[in-house]
mmCIF file of C-alpha atoms in Angstrom:
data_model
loop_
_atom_site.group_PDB
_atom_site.id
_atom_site.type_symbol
_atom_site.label_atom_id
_atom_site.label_comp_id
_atom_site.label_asym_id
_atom_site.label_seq_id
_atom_site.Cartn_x
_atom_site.Cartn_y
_atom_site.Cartn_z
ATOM 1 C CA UNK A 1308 -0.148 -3.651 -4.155
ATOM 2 C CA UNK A 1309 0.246 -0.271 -5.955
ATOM 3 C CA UNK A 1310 -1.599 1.833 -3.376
ATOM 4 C CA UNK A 1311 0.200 1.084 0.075
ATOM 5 C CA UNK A 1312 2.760 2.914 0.774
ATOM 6 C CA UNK A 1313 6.474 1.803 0.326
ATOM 7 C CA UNK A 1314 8.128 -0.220 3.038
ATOM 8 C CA UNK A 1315 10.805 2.028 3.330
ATOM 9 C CA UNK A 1316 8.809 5.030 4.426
ATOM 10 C CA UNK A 1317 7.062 2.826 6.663
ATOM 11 C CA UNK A 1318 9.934 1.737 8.421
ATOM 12 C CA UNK A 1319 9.985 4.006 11.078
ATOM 13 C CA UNK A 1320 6.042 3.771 11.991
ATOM 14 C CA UNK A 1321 6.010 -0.462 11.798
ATOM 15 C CA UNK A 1322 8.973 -0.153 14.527
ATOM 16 C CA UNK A 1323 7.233 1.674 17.076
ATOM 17 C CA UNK A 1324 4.195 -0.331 16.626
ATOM 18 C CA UNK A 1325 6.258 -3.524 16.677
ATOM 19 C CA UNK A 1326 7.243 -2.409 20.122
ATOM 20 C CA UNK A 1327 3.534 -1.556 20.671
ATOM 21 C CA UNK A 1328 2.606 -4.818 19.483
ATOM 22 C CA UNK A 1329 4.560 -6.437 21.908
ATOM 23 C CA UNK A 1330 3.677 -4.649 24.645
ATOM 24 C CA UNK A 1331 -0.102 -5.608 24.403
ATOM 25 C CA UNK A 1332 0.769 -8.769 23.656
ATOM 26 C CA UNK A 1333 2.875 -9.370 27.143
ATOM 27 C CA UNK A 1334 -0.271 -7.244 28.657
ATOM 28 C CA UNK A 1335 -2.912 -9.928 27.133
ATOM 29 C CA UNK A 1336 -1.024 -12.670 28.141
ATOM 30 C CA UNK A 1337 -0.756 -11.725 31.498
ATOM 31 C CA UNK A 1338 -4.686 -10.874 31.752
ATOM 32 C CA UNK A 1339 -5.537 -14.685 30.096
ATOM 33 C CA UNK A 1340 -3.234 -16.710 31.715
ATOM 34 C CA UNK A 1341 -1.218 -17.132 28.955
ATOM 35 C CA UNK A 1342 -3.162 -18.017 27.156
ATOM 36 C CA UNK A 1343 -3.423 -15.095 24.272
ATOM 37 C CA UNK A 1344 -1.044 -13.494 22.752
ATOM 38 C CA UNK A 1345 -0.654 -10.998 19.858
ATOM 39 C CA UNK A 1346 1.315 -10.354 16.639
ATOM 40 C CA UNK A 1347 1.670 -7.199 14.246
ATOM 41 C CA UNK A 1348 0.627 -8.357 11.204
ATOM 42 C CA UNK A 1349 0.756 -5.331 8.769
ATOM 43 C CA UNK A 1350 1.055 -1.865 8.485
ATOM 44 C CA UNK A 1351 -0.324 0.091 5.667
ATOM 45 C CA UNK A 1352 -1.689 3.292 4.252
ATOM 46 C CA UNK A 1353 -4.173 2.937 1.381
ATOM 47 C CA UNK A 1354 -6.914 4.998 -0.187
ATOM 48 C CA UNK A 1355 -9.802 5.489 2.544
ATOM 49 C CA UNK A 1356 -12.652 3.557 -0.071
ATOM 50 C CA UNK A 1357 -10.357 0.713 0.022
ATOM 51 C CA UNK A 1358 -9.712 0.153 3.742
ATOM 52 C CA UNK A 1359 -13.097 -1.903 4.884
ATOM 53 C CA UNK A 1360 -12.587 -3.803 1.596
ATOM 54 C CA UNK A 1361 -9.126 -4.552 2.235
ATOM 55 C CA UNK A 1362 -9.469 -5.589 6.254
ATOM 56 C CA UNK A 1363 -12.843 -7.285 5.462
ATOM 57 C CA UNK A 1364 -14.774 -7.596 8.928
ATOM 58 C CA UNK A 1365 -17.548 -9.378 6.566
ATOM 59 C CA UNK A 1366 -21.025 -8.497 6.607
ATOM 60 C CA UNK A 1367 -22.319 -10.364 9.693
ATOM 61 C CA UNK A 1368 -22.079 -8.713 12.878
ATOM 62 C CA UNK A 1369 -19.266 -8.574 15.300
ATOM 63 C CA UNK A 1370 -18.038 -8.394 18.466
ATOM 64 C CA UNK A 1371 -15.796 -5.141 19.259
ATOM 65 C CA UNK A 1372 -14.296 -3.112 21.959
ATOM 66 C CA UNK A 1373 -13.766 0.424 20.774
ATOM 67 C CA UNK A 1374 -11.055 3.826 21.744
ATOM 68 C CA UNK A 1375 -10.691 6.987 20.155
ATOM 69 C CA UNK A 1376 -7.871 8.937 21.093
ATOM 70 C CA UNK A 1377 -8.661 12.815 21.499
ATOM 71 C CA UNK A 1378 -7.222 15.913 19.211
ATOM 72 C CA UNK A 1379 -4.424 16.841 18.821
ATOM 73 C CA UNK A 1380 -3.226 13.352 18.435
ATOM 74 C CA UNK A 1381 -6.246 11.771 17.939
ATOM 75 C CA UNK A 1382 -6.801 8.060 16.176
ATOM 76 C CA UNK A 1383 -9.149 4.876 16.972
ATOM 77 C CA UNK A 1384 -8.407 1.216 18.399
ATOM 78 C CA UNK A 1385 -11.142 -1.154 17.428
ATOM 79 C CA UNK A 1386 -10.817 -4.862 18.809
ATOM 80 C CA UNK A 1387 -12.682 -6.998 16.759
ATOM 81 C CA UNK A 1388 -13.960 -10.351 17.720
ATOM 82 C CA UNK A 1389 -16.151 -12.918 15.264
ATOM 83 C CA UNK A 1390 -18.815 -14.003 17.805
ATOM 84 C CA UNK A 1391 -17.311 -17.395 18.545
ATOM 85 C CA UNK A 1392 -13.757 -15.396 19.785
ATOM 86 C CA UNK A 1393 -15.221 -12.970 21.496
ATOM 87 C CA UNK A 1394 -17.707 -15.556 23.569
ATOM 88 C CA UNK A 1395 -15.128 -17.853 24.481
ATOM 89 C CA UNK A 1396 -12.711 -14.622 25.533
ATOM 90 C CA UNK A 1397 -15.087 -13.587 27.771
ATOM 91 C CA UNK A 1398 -16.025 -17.390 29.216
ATOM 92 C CA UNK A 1399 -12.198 -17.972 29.770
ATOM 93 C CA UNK A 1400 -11.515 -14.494 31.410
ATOM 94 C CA UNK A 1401 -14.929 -15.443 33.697
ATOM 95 C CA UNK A 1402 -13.914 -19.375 33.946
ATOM 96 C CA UNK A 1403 -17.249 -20.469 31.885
ATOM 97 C CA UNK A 1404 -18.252 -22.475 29.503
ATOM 98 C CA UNK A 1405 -19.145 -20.668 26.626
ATOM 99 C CA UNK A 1406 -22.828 -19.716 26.001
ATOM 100 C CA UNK A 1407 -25.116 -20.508 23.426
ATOM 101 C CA UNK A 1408 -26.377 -18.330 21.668
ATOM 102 C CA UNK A 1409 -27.768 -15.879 23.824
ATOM 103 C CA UNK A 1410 -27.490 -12.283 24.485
ATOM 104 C CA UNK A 1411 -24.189 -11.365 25.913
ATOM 105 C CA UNK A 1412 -24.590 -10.860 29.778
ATOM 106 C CA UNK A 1413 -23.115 -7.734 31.027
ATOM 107 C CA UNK A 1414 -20.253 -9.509 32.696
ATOM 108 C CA UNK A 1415 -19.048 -11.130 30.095
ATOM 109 C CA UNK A 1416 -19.200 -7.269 28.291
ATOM 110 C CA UNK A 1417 -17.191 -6.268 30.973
ATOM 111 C CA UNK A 1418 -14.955 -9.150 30.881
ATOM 112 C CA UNK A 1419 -14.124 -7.499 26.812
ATOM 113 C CA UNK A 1420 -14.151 -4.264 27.232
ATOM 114 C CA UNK A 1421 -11.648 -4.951 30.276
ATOM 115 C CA UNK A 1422 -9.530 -6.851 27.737
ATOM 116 C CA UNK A 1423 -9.752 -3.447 25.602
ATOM 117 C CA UNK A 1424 -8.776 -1.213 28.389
ATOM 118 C CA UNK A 1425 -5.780 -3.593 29.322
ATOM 119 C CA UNK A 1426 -4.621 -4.137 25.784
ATOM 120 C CA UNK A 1427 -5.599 -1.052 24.442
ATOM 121 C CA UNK A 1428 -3.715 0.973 27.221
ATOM 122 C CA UNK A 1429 -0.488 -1.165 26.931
ATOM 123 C CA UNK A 1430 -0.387 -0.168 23.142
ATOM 124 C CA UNK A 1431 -1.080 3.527 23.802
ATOM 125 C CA UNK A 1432 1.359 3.220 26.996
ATOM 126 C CA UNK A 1433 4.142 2.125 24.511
ATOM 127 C CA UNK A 1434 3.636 4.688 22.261
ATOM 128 C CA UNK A 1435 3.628 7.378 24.422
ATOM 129 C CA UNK A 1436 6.828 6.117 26.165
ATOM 130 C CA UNK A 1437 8.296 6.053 22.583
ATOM 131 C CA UNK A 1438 6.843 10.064 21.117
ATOM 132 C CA UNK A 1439 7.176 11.192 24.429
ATOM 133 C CA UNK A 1440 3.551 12.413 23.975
ATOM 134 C CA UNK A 1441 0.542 11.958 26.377
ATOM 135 C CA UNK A 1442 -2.414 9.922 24.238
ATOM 136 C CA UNK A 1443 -5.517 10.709 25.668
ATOM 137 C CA UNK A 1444 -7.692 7.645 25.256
ATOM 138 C CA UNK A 1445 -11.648 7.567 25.803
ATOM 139 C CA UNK A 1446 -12.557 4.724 27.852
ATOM 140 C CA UNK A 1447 -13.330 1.016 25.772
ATOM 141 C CA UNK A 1448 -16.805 0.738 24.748
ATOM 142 C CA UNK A 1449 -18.322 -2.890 24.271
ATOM 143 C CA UNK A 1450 -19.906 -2.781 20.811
ATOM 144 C CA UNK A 1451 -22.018 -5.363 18.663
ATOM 145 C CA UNK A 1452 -22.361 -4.077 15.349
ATOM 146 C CA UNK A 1453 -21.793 -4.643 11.734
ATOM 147 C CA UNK A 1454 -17.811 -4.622 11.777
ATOM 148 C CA UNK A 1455 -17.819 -2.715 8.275
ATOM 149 C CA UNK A 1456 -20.145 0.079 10.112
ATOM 150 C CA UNK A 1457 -17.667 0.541 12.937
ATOM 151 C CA UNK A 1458 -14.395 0.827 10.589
ATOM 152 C CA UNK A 1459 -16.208 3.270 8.028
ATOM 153 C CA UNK A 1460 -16.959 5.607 10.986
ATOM 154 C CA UNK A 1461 -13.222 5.520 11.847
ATOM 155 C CA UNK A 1462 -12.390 5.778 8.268
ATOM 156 C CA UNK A 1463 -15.028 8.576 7.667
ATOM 157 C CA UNK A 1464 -13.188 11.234 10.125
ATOM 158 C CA UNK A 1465 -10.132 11.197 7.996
ATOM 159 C CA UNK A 1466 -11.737 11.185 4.860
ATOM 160 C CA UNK A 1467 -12.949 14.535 5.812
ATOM 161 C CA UNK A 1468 -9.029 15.946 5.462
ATOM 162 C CA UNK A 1469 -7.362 12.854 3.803
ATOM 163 C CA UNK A 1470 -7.348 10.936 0.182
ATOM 164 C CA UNK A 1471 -5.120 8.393 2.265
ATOM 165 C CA UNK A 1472 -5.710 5.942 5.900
ATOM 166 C CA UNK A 1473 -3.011 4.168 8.018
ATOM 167 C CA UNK A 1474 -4.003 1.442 9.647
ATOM 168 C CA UNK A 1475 -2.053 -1.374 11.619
ATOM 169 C CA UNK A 1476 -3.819 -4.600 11.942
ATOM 170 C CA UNK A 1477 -2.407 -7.004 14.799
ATOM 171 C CA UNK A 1478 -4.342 -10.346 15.159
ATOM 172 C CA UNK A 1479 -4.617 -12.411 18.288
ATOM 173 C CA UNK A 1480 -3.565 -15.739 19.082
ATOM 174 C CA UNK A 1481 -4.333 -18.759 21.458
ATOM 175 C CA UNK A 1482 -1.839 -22.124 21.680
ATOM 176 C CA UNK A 1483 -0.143 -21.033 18.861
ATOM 177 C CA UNK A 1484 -3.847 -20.503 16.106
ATOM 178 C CA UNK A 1485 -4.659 -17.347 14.945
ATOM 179 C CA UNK A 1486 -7.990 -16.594 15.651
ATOM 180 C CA UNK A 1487 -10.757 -14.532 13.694
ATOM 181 C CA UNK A 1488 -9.367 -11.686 16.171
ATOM 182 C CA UNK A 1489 -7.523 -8.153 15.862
ATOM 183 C CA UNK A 1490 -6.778 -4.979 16.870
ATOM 184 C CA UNK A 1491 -7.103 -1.856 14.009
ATOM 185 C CA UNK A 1492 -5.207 0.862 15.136
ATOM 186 C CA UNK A 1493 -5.663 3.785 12.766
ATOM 187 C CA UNK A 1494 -3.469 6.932 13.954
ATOM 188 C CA UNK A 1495 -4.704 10.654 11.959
ATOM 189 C CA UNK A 1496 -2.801 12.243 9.441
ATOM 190 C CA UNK A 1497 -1.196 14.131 12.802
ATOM 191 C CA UNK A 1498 -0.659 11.459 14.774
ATOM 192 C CA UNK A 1499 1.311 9.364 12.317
ATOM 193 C CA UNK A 1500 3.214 12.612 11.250
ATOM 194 C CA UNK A 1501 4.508 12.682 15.087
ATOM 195 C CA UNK A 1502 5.360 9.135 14.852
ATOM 196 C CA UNK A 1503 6.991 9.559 11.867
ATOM 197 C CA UNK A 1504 9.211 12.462 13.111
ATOM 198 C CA UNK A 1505 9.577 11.022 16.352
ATOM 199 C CA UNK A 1506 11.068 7.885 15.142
ATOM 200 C CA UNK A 1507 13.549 9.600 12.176
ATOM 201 C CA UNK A 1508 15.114 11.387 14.896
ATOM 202 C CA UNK A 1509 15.793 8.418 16.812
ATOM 203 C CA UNK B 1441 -11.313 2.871 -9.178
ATOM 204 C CA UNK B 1442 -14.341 2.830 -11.216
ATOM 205 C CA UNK B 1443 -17.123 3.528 -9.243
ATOM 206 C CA UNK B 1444 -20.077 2.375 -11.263
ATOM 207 C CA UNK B 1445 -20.454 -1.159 -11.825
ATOM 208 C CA UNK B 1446 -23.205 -2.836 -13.684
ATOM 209 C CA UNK B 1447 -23.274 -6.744 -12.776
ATOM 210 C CA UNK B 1448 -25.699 -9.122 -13.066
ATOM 211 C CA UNK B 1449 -24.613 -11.391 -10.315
ATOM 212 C CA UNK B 1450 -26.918 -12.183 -7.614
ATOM 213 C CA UNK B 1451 -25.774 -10.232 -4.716
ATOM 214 C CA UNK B 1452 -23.088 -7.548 -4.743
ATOM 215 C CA UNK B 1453 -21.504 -5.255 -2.003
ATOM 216 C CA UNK B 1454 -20.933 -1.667 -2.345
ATOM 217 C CA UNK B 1455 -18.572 -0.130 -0.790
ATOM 218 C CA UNK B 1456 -17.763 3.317 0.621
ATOM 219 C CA UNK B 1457 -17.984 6.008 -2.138
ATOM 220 C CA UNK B 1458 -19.201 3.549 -4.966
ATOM 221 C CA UNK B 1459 -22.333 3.615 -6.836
ATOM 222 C CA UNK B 1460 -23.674 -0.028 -8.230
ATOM 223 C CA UNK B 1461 -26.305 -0.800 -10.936
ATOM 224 C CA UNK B 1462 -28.341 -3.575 -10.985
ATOM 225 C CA UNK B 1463 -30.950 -4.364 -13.721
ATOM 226 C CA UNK B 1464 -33.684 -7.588 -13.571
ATOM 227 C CA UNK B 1465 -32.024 -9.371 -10.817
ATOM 228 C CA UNK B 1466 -29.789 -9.582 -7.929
ATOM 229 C CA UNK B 1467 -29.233 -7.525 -4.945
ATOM 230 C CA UNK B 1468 -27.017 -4.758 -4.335
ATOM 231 C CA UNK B 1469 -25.839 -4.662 -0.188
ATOM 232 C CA UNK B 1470 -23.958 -1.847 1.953
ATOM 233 C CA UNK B 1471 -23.271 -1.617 4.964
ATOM 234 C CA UNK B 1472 -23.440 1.516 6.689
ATOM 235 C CA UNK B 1473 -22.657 3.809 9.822
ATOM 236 C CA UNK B 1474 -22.743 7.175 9.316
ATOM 237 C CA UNK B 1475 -22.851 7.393 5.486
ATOM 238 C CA UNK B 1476 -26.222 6.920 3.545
ATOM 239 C CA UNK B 1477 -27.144 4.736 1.338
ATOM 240 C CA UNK B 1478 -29.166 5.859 -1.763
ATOM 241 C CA UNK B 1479 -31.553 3.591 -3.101
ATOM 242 C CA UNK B 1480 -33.289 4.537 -6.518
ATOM 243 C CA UNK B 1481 -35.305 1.821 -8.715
ATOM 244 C CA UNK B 1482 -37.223 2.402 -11.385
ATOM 245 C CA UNK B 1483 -40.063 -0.773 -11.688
ATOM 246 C CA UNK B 1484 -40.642 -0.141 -15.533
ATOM 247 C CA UNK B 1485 -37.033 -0.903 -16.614
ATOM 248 C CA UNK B 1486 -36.403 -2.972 -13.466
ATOM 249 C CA UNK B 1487 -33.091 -1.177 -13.006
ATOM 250 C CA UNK B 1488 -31.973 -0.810 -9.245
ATOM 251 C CA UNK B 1489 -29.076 1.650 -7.825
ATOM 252 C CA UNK B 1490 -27.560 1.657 -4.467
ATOM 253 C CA UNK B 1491 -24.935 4.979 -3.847
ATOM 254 C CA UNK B 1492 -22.836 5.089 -0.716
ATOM 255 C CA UNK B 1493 -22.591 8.700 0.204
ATOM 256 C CA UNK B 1494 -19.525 8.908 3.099
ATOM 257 C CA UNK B 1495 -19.808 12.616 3.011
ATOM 258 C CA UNK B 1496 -22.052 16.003 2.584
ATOM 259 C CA UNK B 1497 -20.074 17.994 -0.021
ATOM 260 C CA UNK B 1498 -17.427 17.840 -2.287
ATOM 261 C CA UNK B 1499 -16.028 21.637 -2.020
ATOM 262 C CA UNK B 1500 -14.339 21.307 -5.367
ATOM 263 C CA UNK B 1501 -12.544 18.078 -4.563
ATOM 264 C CA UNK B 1502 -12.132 15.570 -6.853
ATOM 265 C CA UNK B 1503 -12.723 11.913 -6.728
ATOM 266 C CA UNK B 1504 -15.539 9.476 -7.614
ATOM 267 C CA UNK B 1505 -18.799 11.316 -7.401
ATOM 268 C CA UNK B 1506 -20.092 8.099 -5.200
ATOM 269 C CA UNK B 1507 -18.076 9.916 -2.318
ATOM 270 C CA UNK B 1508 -20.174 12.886 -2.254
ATOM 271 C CA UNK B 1509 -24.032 13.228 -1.973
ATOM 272 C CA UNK B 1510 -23.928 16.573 -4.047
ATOM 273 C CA UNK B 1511 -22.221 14.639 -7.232
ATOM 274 C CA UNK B 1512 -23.750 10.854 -6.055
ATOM 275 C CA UNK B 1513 -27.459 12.027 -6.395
ATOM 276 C CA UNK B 1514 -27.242 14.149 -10.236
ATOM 277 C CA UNK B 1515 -24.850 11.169 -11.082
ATOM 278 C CA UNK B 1516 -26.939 8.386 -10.055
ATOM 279 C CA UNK B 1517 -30.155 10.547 -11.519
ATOM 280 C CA UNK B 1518 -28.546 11.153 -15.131
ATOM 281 C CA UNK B 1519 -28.144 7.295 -15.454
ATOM 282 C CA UNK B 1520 -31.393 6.524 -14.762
ATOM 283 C CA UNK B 1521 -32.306 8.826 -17.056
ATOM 284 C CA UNK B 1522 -29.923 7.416 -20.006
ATOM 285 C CA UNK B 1523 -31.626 4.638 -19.218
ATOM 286 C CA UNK B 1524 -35.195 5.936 -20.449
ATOM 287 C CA UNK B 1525 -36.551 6.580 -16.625
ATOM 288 C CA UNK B 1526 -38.314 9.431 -15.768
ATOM 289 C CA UNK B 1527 -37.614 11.226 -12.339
ATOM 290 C CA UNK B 1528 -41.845 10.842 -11.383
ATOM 291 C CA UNK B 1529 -40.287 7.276 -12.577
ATOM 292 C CA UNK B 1530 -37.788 6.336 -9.821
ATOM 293 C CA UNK B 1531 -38.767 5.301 -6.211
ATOM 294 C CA UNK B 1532 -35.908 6.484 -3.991
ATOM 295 C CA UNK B 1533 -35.134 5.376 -0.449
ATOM 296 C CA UNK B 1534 -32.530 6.143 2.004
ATOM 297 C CA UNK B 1535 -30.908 4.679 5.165
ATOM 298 C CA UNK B 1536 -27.875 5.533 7.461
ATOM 299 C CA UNK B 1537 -26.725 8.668 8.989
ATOM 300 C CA UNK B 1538 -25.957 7.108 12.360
ATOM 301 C CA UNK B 1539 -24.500 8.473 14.924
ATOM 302 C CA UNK B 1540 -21.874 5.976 15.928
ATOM 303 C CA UNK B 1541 -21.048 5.341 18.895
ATOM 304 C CA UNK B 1542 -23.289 8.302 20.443
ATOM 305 C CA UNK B 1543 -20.203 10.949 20.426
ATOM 306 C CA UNK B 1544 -20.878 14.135 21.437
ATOM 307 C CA UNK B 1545 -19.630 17.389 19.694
ATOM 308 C CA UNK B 1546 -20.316 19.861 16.830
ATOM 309 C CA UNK B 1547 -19.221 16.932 14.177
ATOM 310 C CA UNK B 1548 -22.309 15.092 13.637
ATOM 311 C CA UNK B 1549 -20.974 13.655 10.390
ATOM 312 C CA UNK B 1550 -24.276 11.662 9.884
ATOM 313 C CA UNK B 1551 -26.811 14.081 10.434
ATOM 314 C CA UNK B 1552 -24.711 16.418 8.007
ATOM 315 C CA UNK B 1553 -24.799 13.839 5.758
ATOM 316 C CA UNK B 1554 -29.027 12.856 5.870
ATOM 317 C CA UNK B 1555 -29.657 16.462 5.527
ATOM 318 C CA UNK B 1556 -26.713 16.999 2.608
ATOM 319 C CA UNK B 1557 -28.760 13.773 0.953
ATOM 320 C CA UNK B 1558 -32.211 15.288 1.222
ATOM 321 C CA UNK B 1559 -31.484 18.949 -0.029
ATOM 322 C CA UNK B 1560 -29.501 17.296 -3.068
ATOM 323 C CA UNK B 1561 -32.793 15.057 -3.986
ATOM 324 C CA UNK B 1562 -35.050 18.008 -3.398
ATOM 325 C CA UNK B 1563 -32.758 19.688 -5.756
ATOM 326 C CA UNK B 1564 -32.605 17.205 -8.248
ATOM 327 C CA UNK B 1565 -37.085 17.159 -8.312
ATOM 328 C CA UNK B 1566 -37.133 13.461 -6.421
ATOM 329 C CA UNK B 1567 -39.212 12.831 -4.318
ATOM 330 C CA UNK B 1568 -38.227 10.670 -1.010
ATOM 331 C CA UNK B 1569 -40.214 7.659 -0.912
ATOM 332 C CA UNK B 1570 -39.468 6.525 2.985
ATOM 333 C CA UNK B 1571 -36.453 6.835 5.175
ATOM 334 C CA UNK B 1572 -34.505 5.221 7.726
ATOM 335 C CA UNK B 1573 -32.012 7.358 9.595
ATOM 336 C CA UNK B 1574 -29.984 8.317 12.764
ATOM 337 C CA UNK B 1575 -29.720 6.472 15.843
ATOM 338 C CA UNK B 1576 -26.426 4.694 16.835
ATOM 339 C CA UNK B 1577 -26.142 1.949 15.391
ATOM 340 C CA UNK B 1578 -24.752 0.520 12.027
ATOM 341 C CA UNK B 1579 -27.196 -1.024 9.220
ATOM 342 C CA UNK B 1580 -27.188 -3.596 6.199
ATOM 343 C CA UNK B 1581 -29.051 -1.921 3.532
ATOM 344 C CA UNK B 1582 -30.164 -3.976 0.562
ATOM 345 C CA UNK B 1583 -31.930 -3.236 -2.654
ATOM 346 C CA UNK B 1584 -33.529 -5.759 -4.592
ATOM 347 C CA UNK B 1585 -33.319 -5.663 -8.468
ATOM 348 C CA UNK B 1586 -36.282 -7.527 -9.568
ATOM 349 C CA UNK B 1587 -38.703 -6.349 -7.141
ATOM 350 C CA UNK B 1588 -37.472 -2.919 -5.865
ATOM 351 C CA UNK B 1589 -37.961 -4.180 -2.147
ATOM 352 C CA UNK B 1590 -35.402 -2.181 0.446
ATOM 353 C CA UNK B 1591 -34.494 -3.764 3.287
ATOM 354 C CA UNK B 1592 -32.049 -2.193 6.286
ATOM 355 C CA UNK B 1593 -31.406 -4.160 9.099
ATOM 356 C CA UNK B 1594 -29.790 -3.213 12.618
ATOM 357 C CA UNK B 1595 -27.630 -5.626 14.474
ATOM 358 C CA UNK B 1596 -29.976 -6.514 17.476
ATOM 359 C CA UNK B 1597 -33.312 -4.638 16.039
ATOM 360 C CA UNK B 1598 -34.151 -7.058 13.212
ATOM 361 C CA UNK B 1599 -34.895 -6.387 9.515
ATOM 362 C CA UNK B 1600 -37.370 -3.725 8.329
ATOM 363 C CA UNK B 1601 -38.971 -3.106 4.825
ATOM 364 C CA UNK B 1602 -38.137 0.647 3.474
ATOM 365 C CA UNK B 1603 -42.022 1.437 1.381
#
């Protein structure tokens, strides 16, 4: 596709969040038993209309645990669950069978935005290890929106400075099926610009 | 990217920056958070428009005027207008400007952007029909072509007609 950026200058960025990746997945398998893991599945910069288009979170609403890093290196990790993932997350984490369809109790809330914290700090951990760079995360909050609204907003502060977005897009996995599950990570212009130099002197 | 798109299929999304035409039938659908949708329909010609502003002002940049609601609204006006409608003509309707997530701070991106939205239709001689702005939350805002009915609907809240 014409408007993501070429592999090669990419390089640098997909192999810090490759390490990132595999950080939070180690993390998430340790918090479910084993039974969830995680894999990077892409990392591209495209025009900021394009990016809710191109991740399509649908138009139904979804599950999602949500960070925004703080200036100067400032970004957002969204977690985003369909409802079926996210419910039986939170039953497995709390050893329950998973609800009907019912408002979500605020333990099993907690039970997700836990999984954010753990996953989402073991991502940020890694990368901060790697720039050598303290990430300043605000803590998860448990959100149950349209998935579309949620990504625009994150896409909406860098529109204000940018004509281009970076996002990485990891999906989550249980026995080996990929589920209707991921983790957006979308660095700012700044942010990626430190990864960038961090990793070319490397 | 074009950024005006005249179908006649029965429901179509619009996404961030675009402006859609509909005319007889269908539905045009955006989802928003802090950007606002624009809803204009004009019942004579049964044409429908749905603009998703993402932000206040353009400040000389360039790009698709659906990005912007100082370029969306004169944009979205001067088709209706090719069109044979009449600004006393056109019903107009708006929705979104949330506050996502309930930050904090001087950068209130949605309320910038309701208040960019009104002054530009005020500007342009429109009159606002009804509204449907702020909070936290994200909406589904959808815009009927045969009938002119706007509905926006928040995850948890249910579904609400826009008059």
């Amino acid at each position: 596709m014409e408007t993501i950026l070429a592999e090669a200058r990419l390089r640098p960025l997909s192999r810090l969040l490759a390490a990132a990746t595999e950080e939070a997945a180690t993390a998430m398998y340790r918090w479910t038993g084993g039974q969830f893991t995680l894999s990077l599945e892409e990392a591209c910069e495209l025009p900021w209309e394009r990016v809710c288009d191109y991740f399509d979170l649908g138009d139904e609403p979804r599950i999602m645990v949500v960070m925004h890093l703080e200036s100067p290196w400032a970004g957002d990790l969204i977690l985003v669950f369909d409802e079926l993932n996210g419910r039986q997350l939170a039953a497995s984490l709390l050893g329950q069978e998973v609800p009907a369809d019912e408002p979500w109790t605020d333990l099993a809330r907690s039970a997700l935005t836990e999984t954010g914290n753990i996953v989402g700090c073991a991502y940020l951990n890694a990368i901060t290890r790697l720039l050598g760079t303290e990430l300043v995360p605000t803590p998860p909050a448990f959100v149950e929106d349209f998935g579309a609204s949620v990504l625009g907003q994150a896409v909406v502060t860098h529109a204000m400075h940018n004509e281009r977005v970076f996002v990485c897009q990891t999906w989550f996995h249980r026995e080996g099926a990929t589920l209707d599950a991921r983790l957006l990570f979308l660095p700012s212009q700044a942010l990626r610009q430190r990864i960038m130099d961090a990793m070319s002197s490397r | 990217m074009s950024t005006v798109v005249v179908e006649k299929t029965i429901k179509q999304s619009v996404g961030m920056g675009q402006i859609c035409f509909k005319e007889d039938c269908g539905e045009l659908v955006a989802i928003l958070g802090s950007c606002i949708g624009v809803a204009m329909y004009c019942p004579r010609l049964k044409l429908a428009a749905l603009g998703h502003v993402v932000l206040p002002e353009s400040d000389g940049r360039d790009g698709p005027p659906g990005r912007y609601a100082d370029l969306a609204i004169p944009y979205m006006v001067a088709q209706f207008k090719n069109r044979g409608a009449t600004l006393a003509g056109i019903k107009v309707r708006i929705a979104g400007g949330a506050a996502m997530f309930g930050r904090p701070g001087p950068l209130q991106i949605g309320i910038n952007n309701a208040q960019a939205v009104k002054n530009t239709l005020a500007k342009a001689g429109l009159v606002l029909t009804s509204e449907h702005l702020g909070g936290t939350k994200g909406r589904r805002m959808s815009i009927n072509a045969a009938t002119g009915e706007v509905f926006v609907e928040i995850v948890g809240q249910g579904t609400t007609q826009l008059q």
